[in-house]
mmCIF file of C-alpha atoms and ligand atoms in Angstrom:
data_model
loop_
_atom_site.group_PDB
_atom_site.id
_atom_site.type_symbol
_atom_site.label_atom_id
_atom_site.label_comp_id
_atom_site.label_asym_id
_atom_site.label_seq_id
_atom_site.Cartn_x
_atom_site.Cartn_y
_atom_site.Cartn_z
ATOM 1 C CA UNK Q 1 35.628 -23.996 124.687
ATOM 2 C CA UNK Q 2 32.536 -26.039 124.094
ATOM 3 C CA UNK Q 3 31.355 -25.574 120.704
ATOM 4 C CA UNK Q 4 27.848 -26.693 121.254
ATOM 5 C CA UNK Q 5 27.483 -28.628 118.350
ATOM 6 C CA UNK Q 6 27.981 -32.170 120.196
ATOM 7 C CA UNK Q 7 25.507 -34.564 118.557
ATOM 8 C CA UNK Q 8 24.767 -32.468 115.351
ATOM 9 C CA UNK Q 9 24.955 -34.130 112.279
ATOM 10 C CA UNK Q 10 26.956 -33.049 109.438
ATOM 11 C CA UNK Q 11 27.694 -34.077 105.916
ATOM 12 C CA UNK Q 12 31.400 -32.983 104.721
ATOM 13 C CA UNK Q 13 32.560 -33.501 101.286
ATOM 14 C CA UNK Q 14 35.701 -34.200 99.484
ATOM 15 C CA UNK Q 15 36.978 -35.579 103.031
ATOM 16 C CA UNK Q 16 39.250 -38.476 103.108
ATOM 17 C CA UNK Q 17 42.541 -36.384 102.671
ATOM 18 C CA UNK Q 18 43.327 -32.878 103.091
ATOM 19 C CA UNK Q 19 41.035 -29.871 103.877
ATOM 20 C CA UNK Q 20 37.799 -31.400 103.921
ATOM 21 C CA UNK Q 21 39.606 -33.858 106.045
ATOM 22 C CA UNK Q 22 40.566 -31.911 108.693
ATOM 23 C CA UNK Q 23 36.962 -29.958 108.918
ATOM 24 C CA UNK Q 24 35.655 -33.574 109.109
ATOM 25 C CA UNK Q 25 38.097 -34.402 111.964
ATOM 26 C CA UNK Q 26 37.601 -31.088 113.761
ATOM 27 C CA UNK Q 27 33.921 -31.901 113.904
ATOM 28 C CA UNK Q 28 34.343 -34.893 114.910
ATOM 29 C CA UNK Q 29 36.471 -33.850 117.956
ATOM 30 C CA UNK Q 30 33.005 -32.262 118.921
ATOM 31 C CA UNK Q 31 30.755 -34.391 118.724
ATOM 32 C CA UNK Q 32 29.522 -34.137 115.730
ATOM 33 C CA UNK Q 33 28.304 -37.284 113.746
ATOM 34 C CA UNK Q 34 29.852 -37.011 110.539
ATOM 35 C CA UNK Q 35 29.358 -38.965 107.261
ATOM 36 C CA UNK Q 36 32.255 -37.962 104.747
ATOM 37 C CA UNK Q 37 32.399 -38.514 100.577
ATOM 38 C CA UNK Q 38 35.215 -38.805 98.768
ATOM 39 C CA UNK Q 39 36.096 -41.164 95.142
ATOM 40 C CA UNK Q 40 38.549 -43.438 96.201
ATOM 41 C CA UNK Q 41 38.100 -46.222 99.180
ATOM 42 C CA UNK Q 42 40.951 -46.953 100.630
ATOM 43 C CA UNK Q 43 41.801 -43.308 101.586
ATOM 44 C CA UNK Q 44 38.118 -42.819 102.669
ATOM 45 C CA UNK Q 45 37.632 -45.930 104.833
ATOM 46 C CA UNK Q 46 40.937 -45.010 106.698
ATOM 47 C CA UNK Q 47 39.840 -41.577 107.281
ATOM 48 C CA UNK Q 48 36.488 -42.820 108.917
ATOM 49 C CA UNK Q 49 38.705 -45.770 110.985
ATOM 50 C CA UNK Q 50 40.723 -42.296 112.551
ATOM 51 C CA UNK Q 51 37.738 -40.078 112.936
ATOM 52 C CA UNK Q 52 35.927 -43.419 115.281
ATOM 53 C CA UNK Q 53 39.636 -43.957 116.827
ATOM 54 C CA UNK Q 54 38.887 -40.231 117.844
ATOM 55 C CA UNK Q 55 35.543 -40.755 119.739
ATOM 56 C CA UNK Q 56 34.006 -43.886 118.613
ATOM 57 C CA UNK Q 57 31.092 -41.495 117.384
ATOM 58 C CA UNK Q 58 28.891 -42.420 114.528
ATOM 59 C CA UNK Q 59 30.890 -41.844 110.919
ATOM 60 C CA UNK Q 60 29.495 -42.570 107.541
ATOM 61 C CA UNK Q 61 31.882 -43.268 104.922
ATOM 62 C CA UNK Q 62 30.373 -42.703 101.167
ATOM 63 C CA UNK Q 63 32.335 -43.302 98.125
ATOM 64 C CA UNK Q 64 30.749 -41.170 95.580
ATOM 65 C CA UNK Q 65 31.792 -37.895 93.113
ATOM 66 C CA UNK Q 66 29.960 -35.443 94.665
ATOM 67 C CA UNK Q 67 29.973 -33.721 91.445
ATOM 68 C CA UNK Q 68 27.537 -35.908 89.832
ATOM 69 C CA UNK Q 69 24.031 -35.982 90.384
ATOM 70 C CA UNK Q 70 24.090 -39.948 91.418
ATOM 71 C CA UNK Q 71 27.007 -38.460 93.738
ATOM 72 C CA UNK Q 72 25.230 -36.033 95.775
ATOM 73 C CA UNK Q 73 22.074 -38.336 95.764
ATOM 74 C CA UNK Q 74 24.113 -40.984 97.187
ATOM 75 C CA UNK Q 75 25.184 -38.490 100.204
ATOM 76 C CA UNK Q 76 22.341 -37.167 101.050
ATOM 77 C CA UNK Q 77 20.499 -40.490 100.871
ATOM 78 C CA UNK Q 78 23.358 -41.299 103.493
ATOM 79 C CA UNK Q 79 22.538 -37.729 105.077
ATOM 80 C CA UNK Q 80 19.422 -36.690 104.239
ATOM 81 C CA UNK Q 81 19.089 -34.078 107.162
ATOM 82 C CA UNK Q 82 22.635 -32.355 107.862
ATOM 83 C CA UNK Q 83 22.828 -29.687 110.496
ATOM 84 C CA UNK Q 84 26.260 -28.850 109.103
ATOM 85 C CA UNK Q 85 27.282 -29.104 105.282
ATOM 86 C CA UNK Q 86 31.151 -28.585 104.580
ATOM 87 C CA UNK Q 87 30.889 -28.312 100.635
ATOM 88 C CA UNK Q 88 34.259 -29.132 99.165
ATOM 89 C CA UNK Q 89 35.635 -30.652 95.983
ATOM 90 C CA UNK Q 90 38.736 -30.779 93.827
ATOM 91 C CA UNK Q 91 39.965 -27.647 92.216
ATOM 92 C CA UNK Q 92 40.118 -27.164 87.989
ATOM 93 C CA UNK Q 93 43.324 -27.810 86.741
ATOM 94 C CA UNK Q 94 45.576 -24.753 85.589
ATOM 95 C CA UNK Q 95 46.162 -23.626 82.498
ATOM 96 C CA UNK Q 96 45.790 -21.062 79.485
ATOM 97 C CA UNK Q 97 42.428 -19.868 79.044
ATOM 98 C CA UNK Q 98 43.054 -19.793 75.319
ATOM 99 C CA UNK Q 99 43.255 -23.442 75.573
ATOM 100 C CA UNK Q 100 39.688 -24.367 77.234
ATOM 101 C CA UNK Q 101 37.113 -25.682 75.821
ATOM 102 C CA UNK Q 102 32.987 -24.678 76.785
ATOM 103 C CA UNK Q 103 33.329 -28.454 78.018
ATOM 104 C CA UNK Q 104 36.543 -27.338 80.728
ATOM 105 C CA UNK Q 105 34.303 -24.592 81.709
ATOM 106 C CA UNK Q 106 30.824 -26.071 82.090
ATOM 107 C CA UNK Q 107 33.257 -28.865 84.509
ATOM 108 C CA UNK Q 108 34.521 -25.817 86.445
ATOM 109 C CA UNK Q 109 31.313 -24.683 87.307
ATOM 110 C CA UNK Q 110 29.540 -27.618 87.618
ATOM 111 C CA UNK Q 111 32.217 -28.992 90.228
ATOM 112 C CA UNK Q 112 33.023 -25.607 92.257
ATOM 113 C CA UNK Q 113 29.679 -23.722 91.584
ATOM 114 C CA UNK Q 114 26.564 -25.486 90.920
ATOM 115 C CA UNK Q 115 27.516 -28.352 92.964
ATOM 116 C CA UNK Q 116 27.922 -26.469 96.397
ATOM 117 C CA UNK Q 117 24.436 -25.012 95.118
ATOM 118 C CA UNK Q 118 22.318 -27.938 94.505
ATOM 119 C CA UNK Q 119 23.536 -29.416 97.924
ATOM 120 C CA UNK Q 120 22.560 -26.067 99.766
ATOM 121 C CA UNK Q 121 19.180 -26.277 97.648
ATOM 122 C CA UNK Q 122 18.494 -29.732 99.091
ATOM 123 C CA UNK Q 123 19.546 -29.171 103.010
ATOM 124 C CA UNK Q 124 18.929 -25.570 103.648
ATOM 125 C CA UNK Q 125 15.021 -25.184 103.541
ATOM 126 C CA UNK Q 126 15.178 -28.691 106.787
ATOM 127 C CA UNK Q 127 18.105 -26.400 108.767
ATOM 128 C CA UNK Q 128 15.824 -23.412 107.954
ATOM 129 C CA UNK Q 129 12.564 -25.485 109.968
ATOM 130 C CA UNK Q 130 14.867 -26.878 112.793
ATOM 131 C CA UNK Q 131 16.330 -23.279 113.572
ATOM 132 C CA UNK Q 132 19.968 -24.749 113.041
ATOM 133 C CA UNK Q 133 22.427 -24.799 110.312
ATOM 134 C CA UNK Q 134 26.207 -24.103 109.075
ATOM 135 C CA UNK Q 135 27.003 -24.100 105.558
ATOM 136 C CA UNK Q 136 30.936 -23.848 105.055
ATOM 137 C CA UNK Q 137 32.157 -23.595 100.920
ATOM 138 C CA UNK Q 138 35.931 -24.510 101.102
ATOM 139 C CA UNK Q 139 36.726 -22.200 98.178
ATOM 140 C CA UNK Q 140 40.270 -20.112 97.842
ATOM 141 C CA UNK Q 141 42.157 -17.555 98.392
ATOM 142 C CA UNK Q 142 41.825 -16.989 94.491
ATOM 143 C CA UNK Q 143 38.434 -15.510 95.338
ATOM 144 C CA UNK Q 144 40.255 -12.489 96.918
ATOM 145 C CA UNK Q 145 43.409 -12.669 95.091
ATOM 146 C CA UNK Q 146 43.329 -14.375 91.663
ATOM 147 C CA UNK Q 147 45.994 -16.889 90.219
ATOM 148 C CA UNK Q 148 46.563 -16.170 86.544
ATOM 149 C CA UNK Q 149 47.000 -19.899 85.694
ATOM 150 C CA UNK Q 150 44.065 -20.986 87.835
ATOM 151 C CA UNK Q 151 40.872 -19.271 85.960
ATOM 152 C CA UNK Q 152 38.978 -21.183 85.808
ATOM 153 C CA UNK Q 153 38.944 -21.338 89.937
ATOM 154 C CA UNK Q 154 39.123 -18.127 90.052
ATOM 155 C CA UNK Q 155 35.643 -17.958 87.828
ATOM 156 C CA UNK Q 156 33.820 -20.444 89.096
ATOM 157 C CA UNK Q 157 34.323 -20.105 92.584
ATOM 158 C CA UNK Q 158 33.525 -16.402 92.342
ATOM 159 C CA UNK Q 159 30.420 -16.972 90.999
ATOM 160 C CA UNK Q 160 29.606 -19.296 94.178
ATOM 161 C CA UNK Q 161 30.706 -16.558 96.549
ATOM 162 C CA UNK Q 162 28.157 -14.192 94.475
ATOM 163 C CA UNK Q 163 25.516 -16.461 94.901
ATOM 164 C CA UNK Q 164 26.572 -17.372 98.753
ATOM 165 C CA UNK Q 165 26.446 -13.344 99.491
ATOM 166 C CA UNK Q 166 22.615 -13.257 98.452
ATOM 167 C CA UNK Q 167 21.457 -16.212 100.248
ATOM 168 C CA UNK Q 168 23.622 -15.654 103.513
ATOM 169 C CA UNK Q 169 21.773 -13.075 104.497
ATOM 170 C CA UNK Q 170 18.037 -14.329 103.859
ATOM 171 C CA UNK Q 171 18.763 -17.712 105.790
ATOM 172 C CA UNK Q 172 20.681 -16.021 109.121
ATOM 173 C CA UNK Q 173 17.645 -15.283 111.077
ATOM 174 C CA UNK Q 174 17.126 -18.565 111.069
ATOM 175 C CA UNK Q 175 20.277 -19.316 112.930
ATOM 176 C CA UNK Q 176 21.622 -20.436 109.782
ATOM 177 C CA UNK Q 177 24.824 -19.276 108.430
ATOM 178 C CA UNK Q 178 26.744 -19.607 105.081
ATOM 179 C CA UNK Q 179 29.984 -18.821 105.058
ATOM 180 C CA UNK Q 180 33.260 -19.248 102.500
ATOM 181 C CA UNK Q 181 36.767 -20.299 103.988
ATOM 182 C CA UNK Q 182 39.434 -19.574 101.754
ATOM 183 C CA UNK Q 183 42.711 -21.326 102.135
ATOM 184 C CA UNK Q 184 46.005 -20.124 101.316
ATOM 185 C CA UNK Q 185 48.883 -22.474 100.874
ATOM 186 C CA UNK Q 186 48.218 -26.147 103.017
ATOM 187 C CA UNK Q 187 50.069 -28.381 102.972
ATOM 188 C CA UNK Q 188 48.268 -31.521 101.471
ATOM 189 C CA UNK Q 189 48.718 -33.871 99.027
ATOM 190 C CA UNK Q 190 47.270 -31.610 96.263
ATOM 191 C CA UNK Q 191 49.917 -29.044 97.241
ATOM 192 C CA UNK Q 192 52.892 -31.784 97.538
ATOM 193 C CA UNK Q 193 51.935 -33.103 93.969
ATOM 194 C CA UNK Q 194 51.518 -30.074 92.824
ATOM 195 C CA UNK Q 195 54.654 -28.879 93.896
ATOM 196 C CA UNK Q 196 56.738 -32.159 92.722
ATOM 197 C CA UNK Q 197 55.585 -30.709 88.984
ATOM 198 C CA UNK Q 198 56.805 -27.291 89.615
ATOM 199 C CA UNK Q 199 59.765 -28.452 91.002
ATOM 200 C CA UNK Q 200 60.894 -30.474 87.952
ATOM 201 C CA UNK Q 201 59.679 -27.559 85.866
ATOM 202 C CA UNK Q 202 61.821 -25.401 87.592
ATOM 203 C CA UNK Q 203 65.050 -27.593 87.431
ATOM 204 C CA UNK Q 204 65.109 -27.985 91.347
ATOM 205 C CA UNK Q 205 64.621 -30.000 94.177
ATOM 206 C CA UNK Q 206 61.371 -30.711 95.639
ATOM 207 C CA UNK Q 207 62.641 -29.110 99.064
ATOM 208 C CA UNK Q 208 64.392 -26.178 97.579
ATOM 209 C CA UNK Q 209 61.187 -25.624 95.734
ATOM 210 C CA UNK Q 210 58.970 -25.775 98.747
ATOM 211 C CA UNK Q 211 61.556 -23.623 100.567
ATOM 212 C CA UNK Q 212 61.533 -20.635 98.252
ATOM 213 C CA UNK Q 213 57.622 -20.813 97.949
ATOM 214 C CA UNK Q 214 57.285 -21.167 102.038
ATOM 215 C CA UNK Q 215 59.439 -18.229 102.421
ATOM 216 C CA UNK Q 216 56.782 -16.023 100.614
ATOM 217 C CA UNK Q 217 54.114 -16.267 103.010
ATOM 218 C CA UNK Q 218 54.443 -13.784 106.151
ATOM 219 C CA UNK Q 219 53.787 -16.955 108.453
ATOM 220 C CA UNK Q 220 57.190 -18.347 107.327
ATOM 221 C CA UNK Q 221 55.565 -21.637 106.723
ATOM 222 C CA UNK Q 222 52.578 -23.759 104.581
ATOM 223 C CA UNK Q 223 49.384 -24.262 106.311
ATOM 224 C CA UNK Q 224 48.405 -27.339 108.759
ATOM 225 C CA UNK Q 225 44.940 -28.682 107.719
ATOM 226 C CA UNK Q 226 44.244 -28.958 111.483
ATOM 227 C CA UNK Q 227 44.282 -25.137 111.602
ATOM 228 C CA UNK Q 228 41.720 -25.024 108.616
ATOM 229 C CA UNK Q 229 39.680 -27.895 110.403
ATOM 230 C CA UNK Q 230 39.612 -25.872 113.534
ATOM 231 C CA UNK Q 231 38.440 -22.711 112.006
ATOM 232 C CA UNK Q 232 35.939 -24.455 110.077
ATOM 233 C CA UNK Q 233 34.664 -26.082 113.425
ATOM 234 C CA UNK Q 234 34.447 -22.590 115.127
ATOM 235 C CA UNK Q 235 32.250 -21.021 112.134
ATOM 236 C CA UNK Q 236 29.841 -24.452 112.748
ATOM 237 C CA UNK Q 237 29.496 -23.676 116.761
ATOM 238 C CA UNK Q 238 26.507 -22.506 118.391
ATOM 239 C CA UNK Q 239 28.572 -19.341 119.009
ATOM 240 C CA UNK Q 240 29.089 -18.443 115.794
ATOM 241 C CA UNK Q 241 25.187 -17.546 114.718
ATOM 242 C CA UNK Q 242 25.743 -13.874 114.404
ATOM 243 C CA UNK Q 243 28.535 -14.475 111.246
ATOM 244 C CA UNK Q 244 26.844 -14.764 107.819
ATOM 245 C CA UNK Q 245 27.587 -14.211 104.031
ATOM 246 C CA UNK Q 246 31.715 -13.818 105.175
ATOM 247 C CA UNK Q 247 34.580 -14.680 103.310
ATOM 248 C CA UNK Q 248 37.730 -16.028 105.693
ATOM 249 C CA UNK Q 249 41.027 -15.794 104.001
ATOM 250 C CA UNK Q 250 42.972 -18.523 106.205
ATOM 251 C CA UNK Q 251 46.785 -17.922 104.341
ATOM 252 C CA UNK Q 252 49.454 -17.103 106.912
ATOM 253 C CA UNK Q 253 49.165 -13.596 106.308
ATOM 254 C CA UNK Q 254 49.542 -13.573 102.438
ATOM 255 C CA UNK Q 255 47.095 -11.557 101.163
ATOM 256 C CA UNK Q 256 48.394 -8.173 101.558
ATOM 257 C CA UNK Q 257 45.610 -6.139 101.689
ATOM 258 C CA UNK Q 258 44.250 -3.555 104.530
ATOM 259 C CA UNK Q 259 40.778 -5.092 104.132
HETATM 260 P P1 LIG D 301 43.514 -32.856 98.503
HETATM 261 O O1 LIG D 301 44.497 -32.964 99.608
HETATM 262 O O2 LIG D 301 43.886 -33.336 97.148
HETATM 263 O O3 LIG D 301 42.159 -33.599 98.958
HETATM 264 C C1 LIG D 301 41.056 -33.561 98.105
HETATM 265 C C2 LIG D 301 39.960 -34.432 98.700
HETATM 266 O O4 LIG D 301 38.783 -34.259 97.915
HETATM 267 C C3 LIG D 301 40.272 -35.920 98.658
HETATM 268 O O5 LIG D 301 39.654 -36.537 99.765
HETATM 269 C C4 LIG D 301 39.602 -36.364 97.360
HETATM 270 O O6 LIG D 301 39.343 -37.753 97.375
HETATM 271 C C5 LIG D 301 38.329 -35.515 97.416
HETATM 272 N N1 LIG D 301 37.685 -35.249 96.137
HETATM 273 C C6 LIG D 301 38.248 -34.618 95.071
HETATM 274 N N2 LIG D 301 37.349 -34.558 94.067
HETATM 275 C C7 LIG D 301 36.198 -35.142 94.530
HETATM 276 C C8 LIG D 301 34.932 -35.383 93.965
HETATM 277 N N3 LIG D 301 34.658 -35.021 92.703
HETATM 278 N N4 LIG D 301 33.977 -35.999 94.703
HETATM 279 C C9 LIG D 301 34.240 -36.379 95.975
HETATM 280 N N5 LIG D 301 35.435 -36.185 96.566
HETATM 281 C C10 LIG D 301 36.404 -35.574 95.836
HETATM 282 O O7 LIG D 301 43.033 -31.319 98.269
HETATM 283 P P2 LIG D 301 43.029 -30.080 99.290
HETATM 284 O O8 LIG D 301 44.352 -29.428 99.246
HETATM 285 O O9 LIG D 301 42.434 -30.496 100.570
HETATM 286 O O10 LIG D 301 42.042 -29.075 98.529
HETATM 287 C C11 LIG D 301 40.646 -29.037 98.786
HETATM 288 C C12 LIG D 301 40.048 -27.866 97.990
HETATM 289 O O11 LIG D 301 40.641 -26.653 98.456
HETATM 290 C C13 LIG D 301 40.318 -27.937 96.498
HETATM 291 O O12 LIG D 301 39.198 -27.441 95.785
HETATM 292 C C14 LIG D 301 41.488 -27.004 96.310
HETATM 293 O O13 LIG D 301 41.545 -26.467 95.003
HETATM 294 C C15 LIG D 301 41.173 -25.944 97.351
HETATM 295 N N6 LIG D 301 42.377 -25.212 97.767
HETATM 296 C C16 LIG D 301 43.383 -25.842 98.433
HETATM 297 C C17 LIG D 301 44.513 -25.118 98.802
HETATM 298 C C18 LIG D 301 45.687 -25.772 99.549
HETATM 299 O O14 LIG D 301 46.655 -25.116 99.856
HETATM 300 N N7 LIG D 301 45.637 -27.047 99.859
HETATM 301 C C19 LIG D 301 44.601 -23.758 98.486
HETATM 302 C C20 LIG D 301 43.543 -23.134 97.825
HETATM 303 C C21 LIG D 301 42.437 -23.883 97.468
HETATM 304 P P3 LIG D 301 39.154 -38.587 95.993
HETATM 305 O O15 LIG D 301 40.178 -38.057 95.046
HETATM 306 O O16 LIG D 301 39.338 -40.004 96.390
HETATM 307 O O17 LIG D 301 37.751 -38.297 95.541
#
C-alpha cells in the first residue's frame, strides 16, 4: 500500500533509539525526508547512517533536548516547515508523589506537555496553509490506564491529550490531523533498563523477570518498535485524513476494556 506521503518532510523527535526510532524508520521506508533529534551522538548519527542505508533519502540528524527552548529552536531551524511532526520525549521517572517537588512537576509537564505544544504552535498554522499535516504525540498507555508509580506521566500526558482533543478537531478540515499513539509494553532500551532494576528488586533473573511480565499481556509477548513505527506511518498517510483528535492504544491487547 502506497502511503502517499513519498517526499513529505517530517521532523521526529526523541529518535535515535526506540519508539521515535522506529516512526522515524517507518517514514523513511516511504519516502519521507526525515530529520530526527535526540541528546546523545553516537546513537543519533547511527540511526541516520541506517535510515540513508534504507533509501539513501535526505536525513537530518540534530543533537539537541527537545525539551529546551534552544532544543526545539535548533530543530525547527533544521526543519522549519514539517509536513509530519512525531512529538516524542523521555518519560518522568517513577516514584511516590509524596516525594515530588513543584520542580519534578513543572519538568513533567514541561517535557511531556508543553513541549509537544510549543512544537505544534510553531508548525501547525504552515501545515494548516499547505492543506497537509500529521501530528503524532507518542504518549502511553497510562493515558487510558494509569500506573500508580508513574504520575507524574500519567498527569502530564493527560493534560496533552486534553489539549490535543480541542485542537484536533479545529485543524482536520484542513487535512490536518493530530492524533496520540499510546504504547503498551516495547521492547526498547528504556524497557530493558527498566526491567534490569525490577529484576534485582525482585530477587530474580532478568529473563525470569521479563517472562512473568510478558506473560501478562494477551499478545503473549512485548512489543516490536517496527509495529509502533508502522502504525505511526499509517496515521501520517494521505489515507488517513478522515482520523482526528484519536487516542490508539498499541499494547498487545492489554487494556481490558470494551471501549
Ligand atoms: P528509549 O528506547 O529510551 O528511547 C528514547 C529516545 O528518546 C532516545 O533516542 C533518546 O535519546 C531520546 N530522548 C530522550 N529524552 C530526550 C530529550 N529530552 N530530547 C531529545 N531526545 C530525547 O524510549 P522508548 O521506550 O522509545 O520510549 C519513548 C517514549 O514512549 C517515552 O516517553 C516513554 O515513556 C514512552 N513509553 C514507552 C513505552 C515502552 O514500552 N517502550 C511504554 C509506554 C510509554 P537521548 O537519550 O540520546 O536523548
Amino acid at each position: 500500500m502506497d502511503l502517499g506521503i513519498k517526499g513529505r518532510t517530517a521532523l521526529v523527535c526523541a529518535a535515535s533509539k526506540g519508539l521515535g526510532r522506529a516512526c522515524a524508520m517507518s517514514l523513511a521506508r516511504e519516502g519521507v525526508d526525515v530529520t530526527i533529534v535526540a541528546r546523545g551522538r553516537e546513537a543519533l548519527d547511527k540511526t541516520a547512517e541506517e535510515i540513508r542505508s534504507l533509501r539513501g533519502g535526505k536525513v537530518l540528524a540534530i543533537s539537541a533536548d527537545i525539551t529546551t527552548a534552544e532544543g526545539r529552536s535548533a530543530a525547527l531551524a533544521a526543519c522549519p516547515q514539517p509536513d509530519i511532526l512525531v512529538n516524542n520525549a523521555g518519560g518522568p521517572p517513577p516514584g511516590d508523589f509524596r516525594n515530588w517537588s513543584r520542580d519534578d512537576w513543572i519538568k513533567a509537564v514541561d517535557a511531556n506537555m508543553l513541549t509537544p505544544i510549543e512544537l505544534i504552535k510553531a508548525t501547525i498554522d504552515g501545515m494548516m496553509a499547505r492543506k497537509f499535516g500529521r501530528v503524532v504525540n507518542i504518549t502511553s498507555n497510562s493515558v487510558k490506564a494509569p500506573i500508580e508509580e508513574l504520575g507524574l506521566s500519567n498527569a502530564a500526558r493527560s493534560g496533552l491529550t486534553g489539549f490535543v482533543a480541542g485542537l484536533a478537531r479545529k485543524t482536520v478540515k484542513h487535512n490536518v490531523t493530530i492524533n496520540n499513539l499510546l504504547p503498551g509494553q516495547f521492547m526498547t532500551d528504556r524497557l530493558k533498563s527498566r526491567s534490569v532494576l525490577n529484576a534485582e528488586a525482585a530477587g530474580v533473573s532478568l529473563e525470569q523477570y521479563l517472562e512473568t511480565r510478558s506473560k501478562v499481556i494477551p499478545a503473549g509477548r512485548f512489543g516490536d518498535p517496527y509495529e509502533f513505527g508502522e502504525f505511526c506511518a499509517y496515521v501520517c498517510s494521505a489515507q488517513a485524513a478522515f482520523i482526528t483528535g484519536q487516542n490508539f492504544l498499541i499494547d498487545g491487547g492489554t487494556y481490558p476494556g470494551t471501549y
